[in-house]
Structures are given as C-alpha cells and as structure tokens.
CSV table of C-alpha atoms in Angstrom, one decimal:
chain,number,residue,atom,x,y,z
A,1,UNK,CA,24.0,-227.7,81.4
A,2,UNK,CA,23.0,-229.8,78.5
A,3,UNK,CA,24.4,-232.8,80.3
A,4,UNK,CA,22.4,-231.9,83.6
A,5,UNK,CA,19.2,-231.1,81.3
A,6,UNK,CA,19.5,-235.0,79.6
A,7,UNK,CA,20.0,-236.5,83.2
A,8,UNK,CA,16.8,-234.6,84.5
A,9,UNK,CA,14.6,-235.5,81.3
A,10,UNK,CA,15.5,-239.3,82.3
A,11,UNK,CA,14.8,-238.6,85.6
A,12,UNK,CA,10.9,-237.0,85.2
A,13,UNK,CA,10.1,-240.0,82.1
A,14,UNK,CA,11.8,-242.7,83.1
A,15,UNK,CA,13.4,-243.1,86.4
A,16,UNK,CA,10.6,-241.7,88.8
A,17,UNK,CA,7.5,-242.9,86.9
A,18,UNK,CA,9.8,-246.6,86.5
A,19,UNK,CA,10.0,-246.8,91.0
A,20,UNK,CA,6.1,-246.0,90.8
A,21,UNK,CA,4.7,-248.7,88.8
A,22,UNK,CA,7.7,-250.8,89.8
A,23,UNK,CA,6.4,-250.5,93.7
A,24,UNK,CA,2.6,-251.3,92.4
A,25,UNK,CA,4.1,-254.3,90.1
A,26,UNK,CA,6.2,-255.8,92.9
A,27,UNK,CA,2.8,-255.8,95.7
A,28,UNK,CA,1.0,-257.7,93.2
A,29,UNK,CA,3.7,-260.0,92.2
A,30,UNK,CA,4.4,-260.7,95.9
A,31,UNK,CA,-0.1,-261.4,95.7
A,32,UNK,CA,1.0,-264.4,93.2
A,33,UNK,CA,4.4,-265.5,94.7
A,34,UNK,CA,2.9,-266.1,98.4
A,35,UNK,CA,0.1,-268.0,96.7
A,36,UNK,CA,2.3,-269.9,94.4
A,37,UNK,CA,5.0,-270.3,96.9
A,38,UNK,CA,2.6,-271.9,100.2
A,39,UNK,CA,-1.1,-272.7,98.4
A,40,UNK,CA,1.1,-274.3,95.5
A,41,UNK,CA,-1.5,-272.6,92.4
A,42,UNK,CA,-0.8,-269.7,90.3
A,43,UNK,CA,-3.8,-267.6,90.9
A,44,UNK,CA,-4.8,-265.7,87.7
A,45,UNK,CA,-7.7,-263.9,89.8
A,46,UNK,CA,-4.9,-261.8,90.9
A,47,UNK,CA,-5.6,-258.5,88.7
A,48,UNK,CA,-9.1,-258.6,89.5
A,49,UNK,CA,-8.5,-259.1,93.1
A,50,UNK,CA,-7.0,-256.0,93.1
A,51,UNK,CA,-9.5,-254.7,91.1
A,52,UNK,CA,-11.7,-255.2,94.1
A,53,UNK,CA,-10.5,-254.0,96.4
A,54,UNK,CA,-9.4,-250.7,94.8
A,55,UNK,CA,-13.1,-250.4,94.2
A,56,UNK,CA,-14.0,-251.0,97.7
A,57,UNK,CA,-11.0,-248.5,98.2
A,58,UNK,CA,-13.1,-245.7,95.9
A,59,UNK,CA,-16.4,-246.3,97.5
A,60,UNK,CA,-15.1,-245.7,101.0
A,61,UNK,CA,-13.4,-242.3,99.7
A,62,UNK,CA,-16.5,-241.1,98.4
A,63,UNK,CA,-18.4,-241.9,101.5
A,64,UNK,CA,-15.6,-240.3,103.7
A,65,UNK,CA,-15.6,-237.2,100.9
A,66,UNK,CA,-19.3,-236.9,101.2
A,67,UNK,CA,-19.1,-236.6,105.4
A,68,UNK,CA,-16.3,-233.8,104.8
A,69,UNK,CA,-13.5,-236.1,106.4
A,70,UNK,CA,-10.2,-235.8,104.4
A,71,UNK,CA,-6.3,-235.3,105.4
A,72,UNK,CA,-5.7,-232.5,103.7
A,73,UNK,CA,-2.6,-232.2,101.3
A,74,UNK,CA,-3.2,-236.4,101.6
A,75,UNK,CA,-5.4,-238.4,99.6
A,76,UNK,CA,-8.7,-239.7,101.2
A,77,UNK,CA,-8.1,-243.2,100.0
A,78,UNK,CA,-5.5,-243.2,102.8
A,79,UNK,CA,-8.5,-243.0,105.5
A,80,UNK,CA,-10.5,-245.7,103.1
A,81,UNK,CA,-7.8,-248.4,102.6
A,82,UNK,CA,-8.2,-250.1,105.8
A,83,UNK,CA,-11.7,-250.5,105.5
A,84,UNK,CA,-11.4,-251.9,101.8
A,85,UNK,CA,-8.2,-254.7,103.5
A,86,UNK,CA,-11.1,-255.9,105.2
A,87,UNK,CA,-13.8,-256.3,102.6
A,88,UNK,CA,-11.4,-257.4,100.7
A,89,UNK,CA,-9.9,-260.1,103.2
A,90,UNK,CA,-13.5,-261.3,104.1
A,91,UNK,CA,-14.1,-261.8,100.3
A,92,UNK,CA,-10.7,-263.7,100.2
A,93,UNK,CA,-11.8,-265.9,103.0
A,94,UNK,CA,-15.3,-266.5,101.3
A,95,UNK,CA,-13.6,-267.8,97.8
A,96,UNK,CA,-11.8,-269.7,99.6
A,97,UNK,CA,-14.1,-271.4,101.2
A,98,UNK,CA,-16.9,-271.9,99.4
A,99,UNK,CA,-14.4,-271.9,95.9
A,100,UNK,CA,-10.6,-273.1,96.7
A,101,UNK,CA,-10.8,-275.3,99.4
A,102,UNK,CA,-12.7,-278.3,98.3
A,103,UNK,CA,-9.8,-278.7,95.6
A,104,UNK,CA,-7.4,-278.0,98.2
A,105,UNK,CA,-8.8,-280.7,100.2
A,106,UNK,CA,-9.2,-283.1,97.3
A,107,UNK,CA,-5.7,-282.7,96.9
A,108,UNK,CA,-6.2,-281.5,92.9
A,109,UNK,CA,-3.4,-280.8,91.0
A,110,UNK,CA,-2.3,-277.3,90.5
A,111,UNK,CA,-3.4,-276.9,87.2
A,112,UNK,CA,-6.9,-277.6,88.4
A,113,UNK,CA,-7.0,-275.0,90.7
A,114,UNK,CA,-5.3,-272.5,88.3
A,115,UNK,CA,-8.3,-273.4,85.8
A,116,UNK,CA,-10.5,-272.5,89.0
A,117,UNK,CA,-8.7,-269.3,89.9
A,118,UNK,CA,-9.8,-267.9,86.2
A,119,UNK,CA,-13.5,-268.9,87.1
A,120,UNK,CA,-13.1,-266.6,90.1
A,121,UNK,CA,-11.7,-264.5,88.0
A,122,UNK,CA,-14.2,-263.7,85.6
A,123,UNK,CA,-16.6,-263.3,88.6
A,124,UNK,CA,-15.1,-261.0,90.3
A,125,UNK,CA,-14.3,-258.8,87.4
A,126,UNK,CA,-18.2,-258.7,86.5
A,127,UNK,CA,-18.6,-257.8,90.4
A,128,UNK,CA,-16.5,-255.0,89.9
A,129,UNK,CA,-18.3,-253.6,86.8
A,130,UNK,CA,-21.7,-254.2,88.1
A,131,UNK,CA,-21.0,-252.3,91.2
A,132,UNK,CA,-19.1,-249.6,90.0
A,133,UNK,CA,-19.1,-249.5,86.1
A,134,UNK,CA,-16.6,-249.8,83.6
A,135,UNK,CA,-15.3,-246.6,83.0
A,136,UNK,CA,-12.6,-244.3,84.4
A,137,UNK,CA,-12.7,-243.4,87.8
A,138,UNK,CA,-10.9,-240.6,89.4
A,139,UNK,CA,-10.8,-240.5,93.4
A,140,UNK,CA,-7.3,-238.5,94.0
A,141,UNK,CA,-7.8,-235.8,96.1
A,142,UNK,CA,-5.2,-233.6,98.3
A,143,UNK,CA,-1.8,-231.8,97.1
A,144,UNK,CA,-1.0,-233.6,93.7
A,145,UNK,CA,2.7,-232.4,92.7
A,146,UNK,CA,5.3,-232.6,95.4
A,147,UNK,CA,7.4,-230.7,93.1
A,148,UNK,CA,6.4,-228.8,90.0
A,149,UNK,CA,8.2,-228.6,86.9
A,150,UNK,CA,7.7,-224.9,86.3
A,151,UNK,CA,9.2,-224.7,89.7
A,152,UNK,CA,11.5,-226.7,89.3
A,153,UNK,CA,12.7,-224.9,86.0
A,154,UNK,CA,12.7,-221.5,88.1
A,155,UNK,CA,14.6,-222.6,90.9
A,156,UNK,CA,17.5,-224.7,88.8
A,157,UNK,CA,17.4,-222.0,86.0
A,158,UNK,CA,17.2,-225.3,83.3
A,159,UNK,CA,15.2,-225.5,80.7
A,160,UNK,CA,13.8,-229.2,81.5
A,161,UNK,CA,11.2,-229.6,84.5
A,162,UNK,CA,11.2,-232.1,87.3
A,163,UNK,CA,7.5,-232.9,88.2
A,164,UNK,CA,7.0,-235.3,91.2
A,165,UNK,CA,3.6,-236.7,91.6
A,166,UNK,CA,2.4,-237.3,95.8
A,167,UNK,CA,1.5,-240.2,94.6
A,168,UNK,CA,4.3,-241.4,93.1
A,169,UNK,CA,6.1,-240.7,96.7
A,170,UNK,CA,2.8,-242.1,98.8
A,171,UNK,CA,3.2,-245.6,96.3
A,172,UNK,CA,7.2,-246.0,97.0
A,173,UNK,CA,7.0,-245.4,100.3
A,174,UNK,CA,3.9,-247.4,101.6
A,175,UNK,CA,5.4,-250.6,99.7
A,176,UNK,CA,9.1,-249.8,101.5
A,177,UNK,CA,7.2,-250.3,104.6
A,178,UNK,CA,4.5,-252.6,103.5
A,179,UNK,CA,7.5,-254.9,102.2
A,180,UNK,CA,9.6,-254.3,104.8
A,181,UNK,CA,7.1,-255.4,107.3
A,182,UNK,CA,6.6,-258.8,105.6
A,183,UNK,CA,10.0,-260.0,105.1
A,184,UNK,CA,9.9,-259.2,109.1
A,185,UNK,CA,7.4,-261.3,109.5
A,186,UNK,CA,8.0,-264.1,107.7
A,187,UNK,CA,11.3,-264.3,108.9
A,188,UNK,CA,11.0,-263.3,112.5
A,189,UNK,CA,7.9,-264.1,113.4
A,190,UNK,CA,7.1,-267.8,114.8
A,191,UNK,CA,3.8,-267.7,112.3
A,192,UNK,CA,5.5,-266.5,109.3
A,193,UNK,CA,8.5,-269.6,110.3
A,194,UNK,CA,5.4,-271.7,110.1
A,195,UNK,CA,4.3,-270.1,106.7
A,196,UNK,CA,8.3,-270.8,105.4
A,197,UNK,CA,8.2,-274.8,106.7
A,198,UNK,CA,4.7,-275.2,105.2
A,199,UNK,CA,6.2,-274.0,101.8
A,200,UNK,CA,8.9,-276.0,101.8
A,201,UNK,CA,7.8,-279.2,103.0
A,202,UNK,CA,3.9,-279.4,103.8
A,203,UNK,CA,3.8,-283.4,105.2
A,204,UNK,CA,6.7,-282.1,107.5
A,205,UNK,CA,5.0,-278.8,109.1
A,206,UNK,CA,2.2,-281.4,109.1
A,207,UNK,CA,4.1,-283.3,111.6
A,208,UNK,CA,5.6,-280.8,113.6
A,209,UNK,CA,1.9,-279.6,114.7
A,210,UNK,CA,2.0,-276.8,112.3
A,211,UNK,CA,-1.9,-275.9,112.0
A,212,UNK,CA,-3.0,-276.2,107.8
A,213,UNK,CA,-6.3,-273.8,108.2
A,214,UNK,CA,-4.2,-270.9,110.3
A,215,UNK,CA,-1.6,-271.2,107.3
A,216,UNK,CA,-4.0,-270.8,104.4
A,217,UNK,CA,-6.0,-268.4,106.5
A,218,UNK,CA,-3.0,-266.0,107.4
A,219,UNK,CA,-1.8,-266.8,103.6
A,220,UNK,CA,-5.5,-264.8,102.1
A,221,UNK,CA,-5.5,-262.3,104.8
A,222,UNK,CA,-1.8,-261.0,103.5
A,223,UNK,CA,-2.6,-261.3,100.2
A,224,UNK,CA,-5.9,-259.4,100.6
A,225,UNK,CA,-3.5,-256.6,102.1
A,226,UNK,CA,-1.3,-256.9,99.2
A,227,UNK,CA,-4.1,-257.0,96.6
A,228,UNK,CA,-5.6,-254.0,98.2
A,229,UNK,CA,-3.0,-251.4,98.9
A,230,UNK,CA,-1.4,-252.4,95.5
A,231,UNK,CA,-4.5,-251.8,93.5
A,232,UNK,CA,-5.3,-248.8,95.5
A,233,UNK,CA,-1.6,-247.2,94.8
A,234,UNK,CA,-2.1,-248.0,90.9
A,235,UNK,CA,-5.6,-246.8,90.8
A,236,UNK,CA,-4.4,-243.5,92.5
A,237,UNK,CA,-1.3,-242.7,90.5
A,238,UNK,CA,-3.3,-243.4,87.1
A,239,UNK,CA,-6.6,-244.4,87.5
A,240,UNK,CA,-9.3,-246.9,88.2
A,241,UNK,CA,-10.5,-248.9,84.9
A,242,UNK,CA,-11.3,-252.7,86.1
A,243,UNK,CA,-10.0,-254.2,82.6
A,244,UNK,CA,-6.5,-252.2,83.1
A,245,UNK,CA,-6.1,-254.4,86.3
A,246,UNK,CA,-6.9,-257.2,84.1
A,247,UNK,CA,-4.3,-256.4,81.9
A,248,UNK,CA,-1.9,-255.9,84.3
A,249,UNK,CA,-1.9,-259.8,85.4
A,250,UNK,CA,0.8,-259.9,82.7
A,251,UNK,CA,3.4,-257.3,84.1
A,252,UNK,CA,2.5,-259.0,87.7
A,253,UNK,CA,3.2,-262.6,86.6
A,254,UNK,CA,6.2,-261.8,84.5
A,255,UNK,CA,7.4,-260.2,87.8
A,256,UNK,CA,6.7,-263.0,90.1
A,257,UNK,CA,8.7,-265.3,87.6
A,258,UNK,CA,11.8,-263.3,86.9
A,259,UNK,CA,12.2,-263.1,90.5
A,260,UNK,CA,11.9,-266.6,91.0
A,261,UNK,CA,7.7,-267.8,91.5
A,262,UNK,CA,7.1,-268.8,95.6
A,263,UNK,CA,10.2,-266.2,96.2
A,264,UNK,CA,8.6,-262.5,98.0
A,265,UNK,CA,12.2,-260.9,97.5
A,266,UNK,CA,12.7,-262.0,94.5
A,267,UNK,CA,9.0,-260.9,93.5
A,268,UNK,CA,9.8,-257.6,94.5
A,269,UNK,CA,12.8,-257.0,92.7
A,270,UNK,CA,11.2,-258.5,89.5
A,271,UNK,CA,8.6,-255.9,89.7
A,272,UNK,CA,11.2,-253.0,89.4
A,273,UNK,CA,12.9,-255.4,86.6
A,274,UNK,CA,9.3,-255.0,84.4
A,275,UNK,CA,8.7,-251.3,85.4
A,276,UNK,CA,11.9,-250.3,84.1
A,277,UNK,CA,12.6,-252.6,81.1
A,278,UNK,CA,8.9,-252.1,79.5
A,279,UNK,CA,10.0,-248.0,80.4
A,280,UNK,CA,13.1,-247.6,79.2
A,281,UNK,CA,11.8,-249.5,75.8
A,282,UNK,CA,8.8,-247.6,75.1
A,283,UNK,CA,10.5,-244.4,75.6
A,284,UNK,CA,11.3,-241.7,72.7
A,285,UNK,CA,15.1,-240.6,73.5
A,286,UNK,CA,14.8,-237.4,70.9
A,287,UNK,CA,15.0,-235.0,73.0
A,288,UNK,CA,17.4,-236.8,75.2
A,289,UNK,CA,19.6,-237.2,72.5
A,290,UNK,CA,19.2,-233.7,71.1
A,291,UNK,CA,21.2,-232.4,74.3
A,292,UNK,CA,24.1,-234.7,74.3
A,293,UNK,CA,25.2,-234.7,70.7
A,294,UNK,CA,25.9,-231.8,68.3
A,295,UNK,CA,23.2,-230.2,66.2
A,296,UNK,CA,24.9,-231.8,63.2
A,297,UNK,CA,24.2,-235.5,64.5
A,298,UNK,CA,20.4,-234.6,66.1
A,299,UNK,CA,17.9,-237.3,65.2
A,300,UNK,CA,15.5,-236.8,63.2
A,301,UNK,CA,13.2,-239.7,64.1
A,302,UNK,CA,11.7,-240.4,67.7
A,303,UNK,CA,14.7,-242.8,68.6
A,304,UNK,CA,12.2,-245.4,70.2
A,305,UNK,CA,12.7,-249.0,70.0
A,306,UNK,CA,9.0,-249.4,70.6
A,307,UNK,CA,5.5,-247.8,70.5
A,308,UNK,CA,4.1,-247.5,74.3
A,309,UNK,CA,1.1,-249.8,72.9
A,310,UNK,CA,3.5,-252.5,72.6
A,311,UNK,CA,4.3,-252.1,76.2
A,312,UNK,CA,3.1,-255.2,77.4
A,313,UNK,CA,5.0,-257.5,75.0
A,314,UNK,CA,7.7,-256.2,76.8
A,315,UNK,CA,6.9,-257.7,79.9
A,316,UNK,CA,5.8,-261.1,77.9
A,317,UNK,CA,8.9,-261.2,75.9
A,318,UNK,CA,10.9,-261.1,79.5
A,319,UNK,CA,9.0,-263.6,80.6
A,320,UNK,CA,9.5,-266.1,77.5
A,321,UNK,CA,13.3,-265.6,77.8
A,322,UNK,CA,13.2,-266.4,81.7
A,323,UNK,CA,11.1,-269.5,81.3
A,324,UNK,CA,13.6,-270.7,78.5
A,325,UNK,CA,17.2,-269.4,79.8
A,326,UNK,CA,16.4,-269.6,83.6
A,327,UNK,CA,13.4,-271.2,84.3
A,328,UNK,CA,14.2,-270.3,88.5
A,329,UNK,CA,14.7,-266.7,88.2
A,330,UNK,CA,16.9,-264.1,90.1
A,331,UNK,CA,16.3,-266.4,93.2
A,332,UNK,CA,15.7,-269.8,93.7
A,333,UNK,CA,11.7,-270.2,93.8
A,334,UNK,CA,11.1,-270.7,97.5
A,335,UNK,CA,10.0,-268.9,100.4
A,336,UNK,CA,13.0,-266.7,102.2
C-alpha cells in the first residue's frame, strides 16, 4: 500500500499539475514558434499578449455572470473566450499594422523588430493594468474538483488523496484539440501549405503566387487564438495577475527553443519538457520518500533540490544548456 500511496502523491504534486501548465506552456510557445518560424522575429510581447486577452476573457465573464448566463458545472470563461479571440485578433491586426509592418516592409533585421516587439510589449502590459488593475483576479466559476481527495481517500481506503482540478482537465483537453487542429491545418490545408513554403523559403512562395498579407494576416489571427485560450487556461487554473504573464515569457521561450524555434511540434513538446523539469525540481520528496524506505532511513530534511522560488531558473538554466549543446532543439527549427 505504501508503494501505491508514493505513486498517488507523485501523481496529485507532480504529474497532473506538470500536464496542466505543460498544456498552457506549449500554446504559448507555439504563440512564439509560428511567429519566429513565418514572420522571422522572436516576439517578446508574447506574455502580455496573452495577458490581454485573458483580460478581455475576464471582462466578458463578468458581463455574461452579471446577465445570469453560465454552463453550469463549466466555467463562464468558456462562453467568453470567443469573444476575447476576437478582440484580441483585431488588436493583433492593429499592432501590426500601425507597429510591425513598416519594419516588415523595410526589410529590418530581426533584431530590430525583436527590439520593437518589447516596445509593444510594455504597452500592452500598462493597457492591461489600466483596464483591469494589477492585482489578483479570480473569474472561475462552476464544479471545481473533478475528483476530490477526501473522496478519493474513502473510496481507495489510502491514506494519500487524489484531487483533480476541472480545470486542469478543461486546459489538457482544449490544447489536445486546439493542437490537434493546427498541425491539421498546416499540414492539410492548401493555406497552412502556403504558411509552410513561406517559412521555408519566402522569395520562392513569392514566386509561386503565394499572397504575403494573407500569410502574415492568417499568421496573427492564429496566434491571437493561441495567445488567448492559453492565457485564459492559465489564468483559470491559478489566476489572473498581468506581471505573472510577464514572467512567464521565460518558461514560454525556453519551450519554443528546446523544441526547436519556428517548429509548432517541437514547441509543444518543449512545453511539457519545462512543466515537468521546473516540477520535478522544485518538488519536496519527504513524504514520498517516507513511504518507500524503512523508518530507520526516513529523511529528515525536505529532500528538495530547489526552493519553488527558484523555479524559473529552472527553465533558464534549460535553456542555456540547449543554446550551447544543441542550439536546434528536439526538432530541426522549421515549420512541419
């Protein structure tokens, strides 16, 4: 029983929490890799995009909540996320516009727009927090354990629970599909072909009649879905601070690049890589411990390699070791 108890305990601090913020890491590492991989710029607006768009997200659930309209045992945010895609698309389209494309079109190097993308940046995030404030915000609403660990501990008779958040379920699933869907399109689709060539040689599509605007266009719109379901998951599994986005550009990046940077599958694996690495680091194995060796070899410290506040030097020190050992990352960096 003491074997089964160990497993669960992994299972309720590391395992399912790991596949929640690995499916909220991987959407926004996709966010950078399409970017990298077809507008050729690492765009370090990409934790405050999804910062906006959660709180476009929030602001439609309240409105809904106010009217009386929910789904029940669901969230609200369900019913407000397709609303936010489409502020959040139109503000895409607008930065680009009035922001990216004049450097796209002077043909600036990509360090120039990368300098550009922190201007937006900084913008945005003081959007956010002159809209909706700076502190915590709370918009889950519906059934918000699955499975209960006092239930849990009834049913199996053990004396470690198994507690499984809706969310945690809701975040995993939508970004199955959500992925799913995309490498569908990109690889099926006559537009997302067009998206591949443009990547991989632009002066080609150029000649084959590929159309540049309809690219970049179709390029934000994704990425505003990304950026907005993404940040909506996050901010509904935890919850919505704009500077924790901001911090989480680190975990994001260092996703993109282990995966290989202008790769989607590999940006989706690499996000699973962080979650669990900066996880499985951070964690104290005590009590872990406690149940699989004899009370004569118990530890008596917290057996934890790190303190959770170093969690994000984690994801930096991954991403140091790529950039020197494997500069390409799981997959070569291109479009599939």
């Amino acid at each position: 029983m003491d074997y089964i108890n160990a497993i669960v305990l992994l299972l309720n601090y590391i395992f399912v929490p790991a596949l929640a913020y690995g499916s909220q890491l991987a959407l926004g590492a996709i966010f950078v890799t399409l970017i990298y991989g077809i507008l050729r710029f690492a765009n370090f607006a990409t934790g405050d995009m999804m910062s906006f768009g959660t709180m476009v997200t929030i602001l439609f659930t309240w409105y809904f909540q106010s009217l009386g309209i929910s789904l029940g045992i669901l969230p609200t945010a369900l019913i407000a996320i397709p609303f936010a895609i489409i502020f959040m698309v139109g503000y895409m389209l607008l930065t680009d516009k009035f922001v990216f494309k004049y450097y796209r079109v002077s043909k600036s190097p990509p360090v120039q727009l990368a300098m550009v993308s922190i201007g937006v940046m900084f913008v945005t995030q003081a959007v956010v927090r002159i809209i909706i404030g700076p502190s915590d915000r709370r918009f889950f609403d519906g059934e918000k354990f699955l499975i209960k660990a006092g239930e849990f501990k009834e049913i199996t008779g053990l004396n470690e629970g198994l507690a499984i958040k809706s969310t945690q379920v809701i975040t995993i699933v939508v970004t199955l599909i959500l992925v799913s869907t995309l490498f569908w399109f990109l690889n099926k689709t006559k537009t997302g072909k067009s998206m591949r060539a443009y990547s991989d040689n632009e002066d080609l599509a150029l000649l084959s009649g590929i159309d540049p605007k309809k690219i970049v266009m179709i390029t934000w719109i994704i990425a505003g879905v990304l950026a907005t379901i993404g940040g909506a998951l996050y901010g509904l599994d935890k919850s919505f601070k704009p500077f924790t986005y901001f911090n989480n550009m680190l975990p994001i990046f260092a996703a993109a690049i282990v995966g290989g940077i202008g790769n989607p599958f590999g940006a989706f694996l690499g996000g699973y890589v962080i979650a669990f690495s900066e996880i499985l680091l951070t964690y104290a194995y005590k009590k872990f411990f406690m149940y699989l060796l004899p009370e004569s070899l118990e530890p008596n410290t917290l057996v934890q390699l790190l303190s959770t506040d170093y969690k994000f030097a984690v994801s930096f020190s991954i991403l140091v070791i790529v950039l020197l050992y494997r500069p390409s990352g799981i997959f070569k960096g291109k479009i599939l």
